XYZ file of C-alpha atoms in Angstrom:
464
model
C -8.319 12.801 -44.401
C -6.672 11.638 -41.191
C -3.179 10.217 -41.400
C -3.226 6.920 -39.498
C 0.290 5.829 -40.479
C 1.680 6.220 -36.947
C -1.567 5.549 -35.106
C -1.201 2.917 -32.377
C -3.820 0.215 -32.892
C -3.544 -2.337 -30.140
C -5.124 -4.176 -27.248
C -4.647 -4.232 -23.502
C -4.324 -6.444 -20.408
C -3.258 -6.085 -16.765
C -0.743 -8.173 -14.814
C -3.013 -9.642 -12.133
C -5.835 -10.243 -14.581
C -3.839 -12.326 -17.039
C -0.416 -13.480 -15.841
C -1.249 -16.159 -13.291
C 1.935 -17.676 -11.825
C 1.020 -15.863 -8.631
C 3.687 -17.577 -6.509
C 6.284 -18.532 -9.135
C 9.817 -17.181 -9.501
C 9.830 -15.378 -6.160
C 6.792 -13.214 -6.815
C 5.361 -12.133 -3.461
C 1.739 -11.798 -2.379
C -0.352 -8.875 -3.646
C -3.305 -7.327 -1.838
C -5.591 -9.057 -4.343
C -4.003 -12.475 -3.730
C -4.468 -12.001 -0.008
C -8.039 -10.717 -0.191
C -9.358 -13.283 -2.667
C -7.690 -16.191 -0.878
C -8.931 -15.022 2.527
C -12.488 -14.572 1.240
C -12.508 -17.814 -0.763
C -13.426 -15.965 -3.966
C -12.566 -16.760 -7.586
C -9.017 -15.520 -8.083
C -6.286 -14.838 -10.611
C -3.853 -17.524 -9.408
C -3.724 -18.892 -12.962
C -6.016 -16.484 -14.860
C -5.140 -16.608 -18.582
C -1.671 -18.004 -17.748
C -0.057 -15.286 -19.841
C 3.107 -16.040 -17.861
C 3.492 -19.216 -19.916
C 1.609 -18.149 -23.058
C 2.976 -14.647 -23.715
C 4.845 -15.665 -26.876
C 1.685 -17.141 -28.363
C -0.380 -14.160 -27.236
C 1.981 -11.551 -28.687
C 2.326 -13.500 -31.937
C -1.472 -13.460 -32.214
C -1.446 -9.689 -31.700
C 0.958 -9.352 -34.621
C -1.109 -11.691 -36.788
C -4.139 -9.633 -35.774
C -2.613 -6.501 -37.312
C -1.972 -4.858 -33.945
C 0.891 -2.417 -33.554
C 0.964 -1.952 -29.771
C 0.400 -3.917 -26.582
C -0.693 -2.151 -23.408
C 0.179 -4.224 -20.354
C 1.170 -3.627 -16.745
C 4.129 -4.577 -14.607
C 3.491 -6.356 -11.313
C 5.005 -4.586 -8.308
C 4.938 -7.856 -6.269
C 6.849 -9.583 -9.075
C 9.575 -6.930 -9.175
C 10.093 -5.757 -5.568
C 10.234 -8.432 -2.852
C 9.845 -6.391 0.333
C 9.576 -2.975 1.962
C 13.353 -2.665 1.895
C 13.191 -2.561 -1.909
C 14.973 -5.841 -2.663
C 14.731 -6.476 -6.395
C 13.551 -9.794 -7.803
C 15.829 -10.465 -10.765
C 13.543 -13.272 -11.967
C 10.675 -10.799 -12.188
C 12.771 -8.375 -14.214
C 13.828 -11.230 -16.503
C 10.202 -12.144 -17.202
C 9.339 -8.616 -18.321
C 12.505 -8.399 -20.404
C 11.266 -11.507 -22.235
C 7.867 -9.923 -22.849
C 9.448 -6.687 -24.089
C 11.865 -8.538 -26.367
C 8.985 -10.592 -27.750
C 7.034 -7.405 -28.452
C 9.935 -5.872 -30.371
C 10.591 -9.075 -32.298
C 6.982 -8.958 -33.473
C 6.932 -5.252 -34.298
C 4.686 -4.456 -31.329
C 5.151 -1.203 -29.389
C 5.038 -1.783 -25.600
C 2.748 0.682 -23.792
C 3.501 -0.035 -20.154
C 1.615 0.706 -16.939
C 3.637 0.700 -13.727
C 0.680 0.182 -11.362
C -2.558 -1.599 -12.247
C -4.032 -2.205 -8.781
C -1.825 -5.052 -7.472
C -0.218 -3.428 -4.443
C 2.198 -5.757 -2.603
C 0.535 -7.130 0.530
C 3.571 -6.093 2.585
C 2.629 -2.460 1.860
C -1.101 -3.039 2.313
C -0.333 -4.279 5.825
C 1.141 -0.855 6.665
C -2.056 0.938 5.611
C -1.751 0.795 1.827
C -2.590 4.083 0.109
C -3.463 5.650 3.463
C 0.247 5.472 4.323
C 2.365 8.283 2.871
C 5.388 5.943 2.869
C 3.759 4.022 0.019
C 4.029 7.119 -2.198
C 7.808 7.134 -1.791
C 7.911 3.355 -2.243
C 5.994 3.712 -5.509
C 8.519 6.283 -6.761
C 11.387 3.921 -5.897
C 9.620 1.029 -7.642
C 9.011 3.235 -10.701
C 12.710 4.145 -10.783
C 13.651 0.459 -10.784
C 11.352 -0.014 -13.778
C 12.785 3.004 -15.628
C 16.362 1.946 -14.965
C 15.840 -1.620 -16.120
C 13.491 -1.190 -19.081
C 14.080 2.321 -20.437
C 15.807 1.088 -23.602
C 12.776 -1.047 -24.485
C 9.834 1.179 -23.467
C 8.940 4.613 -24.863
C 5.377 4.898 -23.556
C 4.958 4.780 -19.774
C 1.900 5.109 -17.535
C 2.134 5.769 -13.788
C -1.314 4.525 -12.679
C -4.289 2.785 -14.206
C -7.644 4.220 -13.113
C -7.005 5.890 -9.743
C -10.693 6.693 -9.362
C -11.786 3.100 -9.819
C -9.432 1.393 -7.400
C -9.510 4.188 -4.801
C -13.297 4.565 -4.709
C -13.913 0.817 -4.918
C -11.382 0.118 -2.178
C -12.050 2.941 0.269
C -15.557 4.307 -0.457
C -17.736 1.575 -1.959
C -15.832 -1.229 -0.249
C -16.281 -3.906 -2.924
C -12.501 -4.100 -3.638
C -9.696 -4.604 -1.135
C -9.090 -3.162 1.405
C -12.929 -3.082 1.583
C -13.231 0.170 3.534
C -16.241 2.493 3.455
C -14.971 5.806 4.750
C -15.088 9.162 2.943
C -12.161 10.693 4.837
C -9.964 7.691 4.020
C -11.073 7.832 0.388
C -9.921 11.448 0.152
C -6.570 10.618 1.747
C -5.942 7.572 -0.471
C -6.915 9.575 -3.563
C -4.500 12.339 -2.650
C -1.666 9.922 -1.953
C -2.152 8.167 -5.303
C -2.006 11.450 -7.228
C 1.019 12.551 -5.220
C 2.689 9.195 -5.927
C 1.941 9.609 -9.634
C 3.673 13.008 -9.621
C 6.656 11.496 -7.788
C 6.837 8.851 -10.528
C 6.816 11.539 -13.221
C 9.544 13.391 -11.283
C 11.754 10.267 -11.247
C 11.200 9.850 -14.991
C 12.134 13.442 -15.779
C 15.122 13.567 -13.454
C 16.424 10.317 -14.926
C 16.423 11.822 -18.412
C 14.841 8.715 -19.923
C 13.631 8.849 -23.496
C 9.943 8.614 -24.245
C 6.772 9.908 -22.631
C 4.904 9.339 -19.398
C 1.194 9.699 -18.750
C -1.674 8.486 -16.603
C -4.712 6.346 -17.470
C -8.140 7.380 -16.231
C -11.493 5.563 -16.145
C -13.087 8.341 -18.155
C -16.804 8.935 -17.997
C -18.024 12.226 -19.464
C -20.895 13.714 -17.496
C -24.293 14.568 -19.014
C -27.286 16.122 -17.294
C -30.945 15.230 -17.656
C -31.867 18.838 -18.509
C -30.465 22.381 -18.689
C -31.598 23.674 -15.305
C -29.002 25.418 -13.164
C -29.554 22.794 -10.432
C -28.618 20.106 -12.935
C -25.501 21.968 -14.034
C -24.385 22.215 -10.411
C -24.987 18.477 -9.986
C -22.954 17.874 -13.160
C -20.024 19.827 -11.739
C -20.118 17.784 -8.543
C -20.267 14.585 -10.598
C -17.450 15.695 -12.902
C -15.213 16.471 -9.922
C -15.995 13.050 -8.444
C -15.695 11.100 -11.710
C -12.954 12.888 -13.607
C -11.456 16.171 -12.493
C -9.505 15.095 -9.413
C -7.475 12.806 -11.675
C -7.283 14.707 -14.953
C -6.880 18.248 -13.563
C -4.301 17.045 -11.052
C -2.276 15.009 -13.566
C -2.529 17.381 -16.546
C -2.639 20.806 -14.886
C -0.998 20.009 -11.564
C -3.993 21.387 -9.669
C -6.650 19.605 -7.625
C -9.978 21.373 -8.374
C -10.247 24.115 -5.768
C -14.037 23.960 -5.544
C -13.739 20.251 -4.732
C -11.179 20.932 -2.000
C -13.329 23.742 -0.663
C -16.345 21.448 -0.412
C -14.400 18.597 1.184
C -12.645 20.854 3.694
C -16.022 21.827 5.190
C -16.415 18.335 6.625
C -13.019 16.626 6.507
C -9.462 17.274 7.620
C -7.254 17.739 4.562
C -4.297 19.294 6.390
C -2.075 16.396 5.244
C -2.007 18.013 1.777
C 1.322 19.744 2.322
C 2.520 22.750 0.281
C 5.776 21.006 -0.694
C 3.796 18.015 -2.011
C 1.373 20.238 -3.919
C 4.423 21.919 -5.477
C 5.688 18.527 -6.696
C 2.238 17.809 -8.162
C 2.239 21.204 -9.887
C 5.711 20.769 -11.378
C 5.345 17.168 -12.594
C 2.430 16.992 -14.978
C 2.009 14.257 -17.573
C 2.889 14.168 -21.280
C -0.326 12.471 -22.374
C -3.676 11.218 -21.102
C -4.931 7.667 -21.448
C -8.714 7.389 -21.347
C -10.470 4.120 -20.623
C -13.965 4.609 -22.027
C -16.891 2.284 -21.429
C -19.791 4.667 -20.836
C -20.896 8.150 -19.767
C -22.384 9.308 -16.453
C -25.918 10.715 -16.711
C -26.921 12.727 -13.635
C -29.775 14.631 -12.061
C -29.808 16.895 -9.003
C -29.756 15.226 -5.587
C -33.248 14.699 -4.180
C -33.052 12.531 -1.068
C -31.352 9.618 0.635
C -27.957 8.782 2.041
C -24.815 8.364 -0.059
C -25.265 5.002 -1.797
C -23.056 2.970 -4.106
C -24.300 -0.320 -5.481
C -22.081 -1.895 -8.164
C -23.294 -4.910 -10.113
C -20.476 -7.464 -9.944
C -22.797 -10.422 -10.559
C -24.014 -9.817 -14.124
C -27.465 -11.032 -15.073
C -28.259 -11.993 -11.469
C -27.840 -8.372 -10.421
C -28.959 -6.566 -13.570
C -30.698 -3.317 -12.740
C -29.333 -3.175 -9.187
C -26.648 -0.518 -9.739
C -27.237 2.743 -7.884
C -25.175 5.869 -7.194
C -26.218 8.722 -4.898
C -23.799 11.231 -3.397
C -25.716 13.085 -0.715
C -26.255 16.789 -1.520
C -24.173 16.427 -4.703
C -25.849 14.342 -7.417
C -27.749 11.207 -8.334
C -26.749 9.049 -11.279
C -29.488 7.989 -13.685
C -28.642 4.324 -14.159
C -31.552 3.144 -16.281
C -32.336 5.525 -19.133
C -35.248 3.976 -21.089
C -33.700 5.302 -24.313
C -30.453 3.375 -23.829
C -29.192 -0.205 -24.049
C -27.299 -1.756 -21.128
C -25.107 -4.807 -20.693
C -25.880 -7.503 -18.109
C -23.539 -5.596 -15.773
C -25.545 -2.345 -16.106
C -23.037 -0.610 -18.382
C -24.769 1.753 -20.801
C -23.705 1.429 -24.444
C -23.266 5.044 -25.541
C -20.679 5.723 -28.300
C -21.602 9.422 -28.561
C -20.109 9.882 -25.095
C -16.699 8.987 -26.481
C -16.837 11.661 -29.183
C -18.140 14.307 -26.795
C -15.666 13.342 -24.110
C -12.644 13.367 -26.412
C -13.493 16.872 -27.608
C -14.010 18.014 -24.024
C -10.657 16.608 -22.865
C -8.868 18.002 -25.930
C -10.267 21.485 -25.380
C -9.592 21.442 -21.649
C -6.061 20.024 -21.529
C -4.570 20.193 -25.045
C -2.558 16.999 -24.507
C -2.183 13.949 -26.764
C -4.825 11.343 -25.959
C -4.815 7.555 -26.178
C -7.970 5.497 -25.822
C -6.300 2.972 -23.546
C -9.333 0.714 -23.039
C -12.612 0.280 -24.890
C -14.630 -2.906 -25.039
C -17.664 -4.845 -23.937
C -17.936 -7.675 -21.422
C -20.368 -10.494 -22.206
C -21.220 -14.087 -21.334
C -19.834 -16.323 -24.092
C -19.627 -20.004 -24.917
C -16.009 -20.535 -25.931
C -16.319 -24.264 -26.633
C -17.444 -23.473 -30.199
C -14.814 -23.338 -32.985
C -15.167 -19.535 -33.182
C -17.156 -17.147 -30.996
C -19.452 -15.128 -33.265
C -19.292 -11.891 -31.271
C -21.057 -9.611 -33.722
C -22.146 -7.466 -30.748
C -18.480 -6.712 -29.968
C -17.801 -5.815 -33.591
C -20.789 -3.467 -33.534
C -19.594 -1.928 -30.250
C -16.044 -1.381 -31.525
C -17.192 -0.088 -34.908
C -19.493 2.497 -33.352
C -16.900 3.665 -30.830
C -14.055 3.865 -33.362
C -16.343 5.903 -35.629
C -17.071 8.226 -32.699
C -13.310 8.537 -32.115
C -12.747 9.435 -35.772
C -15.480 12.085 -35.605
C -13.710 13.680 -32.640
C -10.381 13.517 -34.480
C -11.922 15.220 -37.514
C -12.911 18.040 -35.163
C -9.389 18.389 -33.793
C -8.995 15.928 -30.935
C -5.367 14.747 -30.874
C -5.980 11.008 -30.487
C -2.877 8.914 -31.131
C -3.965 5.363 -30.353
C -6.800 2.954 -29.610
C -6.495 -0.152 -27.423
C -9.245 -2.737 -27.356
C -9.970 -4.225 -23.954
C -8.904 -6.921 -23.939
C -6.264 -8.791 -25.922
C -7.751 -12.123 -24.830
C -10.204 -13.295 -22.179
C -8.919 -12.745 -18.662
C -9.877 -12.594 -15.008
C -12.199 -9.615 -14.522
C -11.674 -8.842 -10.827
C -14.842 -9.413 -8.758
C -16.677 -10.470 -11.940
C -14.438 -13.531 -12.295
C -13.732 -15.170 -15.649
C -17.302 -15.429 -16.938
C -17.345 -11.752 -17.944
C -15.422 -11.934 -21.209
C -13.888 -8.984 -23.030
C -11.264 -10.666 -25.203
C -10.673 -10.504 -28.946
C -9.308 -14.002 -28.425
C -11.231 -16.642 -26.468
C -9.483 -18.450 -23.635
C -11.005 -21.787 -22.641
C -10.296 -21.742 -18.914
C -11.567 -25.317 -18.543
C -9.435 -26.884 -21.295
C -5.738 -26.002 -20.977
C -6.449 -22.315 -21.619
C -6.597 -22.918 -25.349
C -6.643 -19.687 -27.391
C -9.163 -19.245 -30.208
C -9.570 -15.961 -32.116
C -13.118 -14.620 -32.065
C -14.844 -13.062 -35.054
C -13.999 -9.620 -33.596
C -10.268 -10.437 -33.757
C -10.536 -10.934 -37.528
C -12.702 -7.827 -37.958
C -10.208 -5.702 -35.981
C -7.300 -7.064 -38.051
C -9.016 -6.259 -41.328
C -10.061 -2.815 -40.125
C -6.478 -1.963 -39.101
C -4.952 -3.357 -42.297
C -7.329 -1.283 -44.414
C -6.481 1.877 -42.436
C -10.094 1.875 -41.278
C -11.107 2.876 -44.779
C -14.732 1.827 -44.323
C -15.068 3.672 -40.999
C -13.643 7.124 -41.721
């Protein structure tokens, strides 16, 4: 039987998605503030107002049986400008959150960068600018120096693939670029910056561990043909390997670099930087799992990315083709999909955990897992039986992988409470706790919150 005594059961948020207070206490503008304001889109100016509700939110985590809280620090709240001037009020806010966590017996699991680049760096080219890599390392050092006595679990980046590809390839996130060569450069800079962050952590001799969090999507093929297996390798390099191989092994997949170098200039990947990447690998891997990627060999058409950010209005519109590489099968008749075209596929979590365990041999945390739905939160309690079913099936899949040897050390539900879901706005709800955005952001635990509490308190006895 598995020993779950030290297992980290928790939930997760991200700074821009929940804090609000976008211009309070000397916080400066982020790239998301700038983009959403300029475009007149729904924004996170207030979001869940965690900035003023964190004590209530963390108390509810404790009362919900949770042992850990995964959240991110806001670079624009901590560093005021390119010169590196520190905002003491920003540091004070995170000290209050960390103290509140410890007072409630909650382990902080802290991400240094969850997408909210300061606008002053975006204006210099963002992740296309190598200077930003050094700036990230300096920002990370400020975080280590100020919070190292209160944090033992650190994460450099949340989901490099998602924010890089959305920002520079698909173009549906800021800076809204659609350029393969710039995508490759931004991706490289982010992984180099992550290694520089790990280097600062190691050289500082801080206690604890440091890892990276990846938007993990194990790749399946439609059949066993060799053409399909080649397409799967292309898809795996695109979806997973450039993050996980680079962070865990210190090596960018050479077949990926070989393929890219045929069409694009990658001479900016300098030997001394690759050496830093090689020498500064992570202690653990965080995997955000929502679904798998099912692929077939490329047949025809230009590279196409259509992401459904509009829910039921766009259901069925998602499409992914990478010319000469692979096509993603988005609408398997044997599967169930959410309104946002996300396949519900718990088996992918089990298979993926075993794959990652066998490949890298590092401790693993499931750093996000959840389901986004439309919900009426005006009722006394949201009866989200679908979320309970989703979590139950995925936690069972996790346990099956653990029984077969996967070294999984924690599970974080996404999300702690309803929050702003980037381009999907606030109507796509993931929370264990409802937030009524129209009525003073009142918090109301959903049925899933109670189920999760009881499951944790029973050591998941009915799920093992």
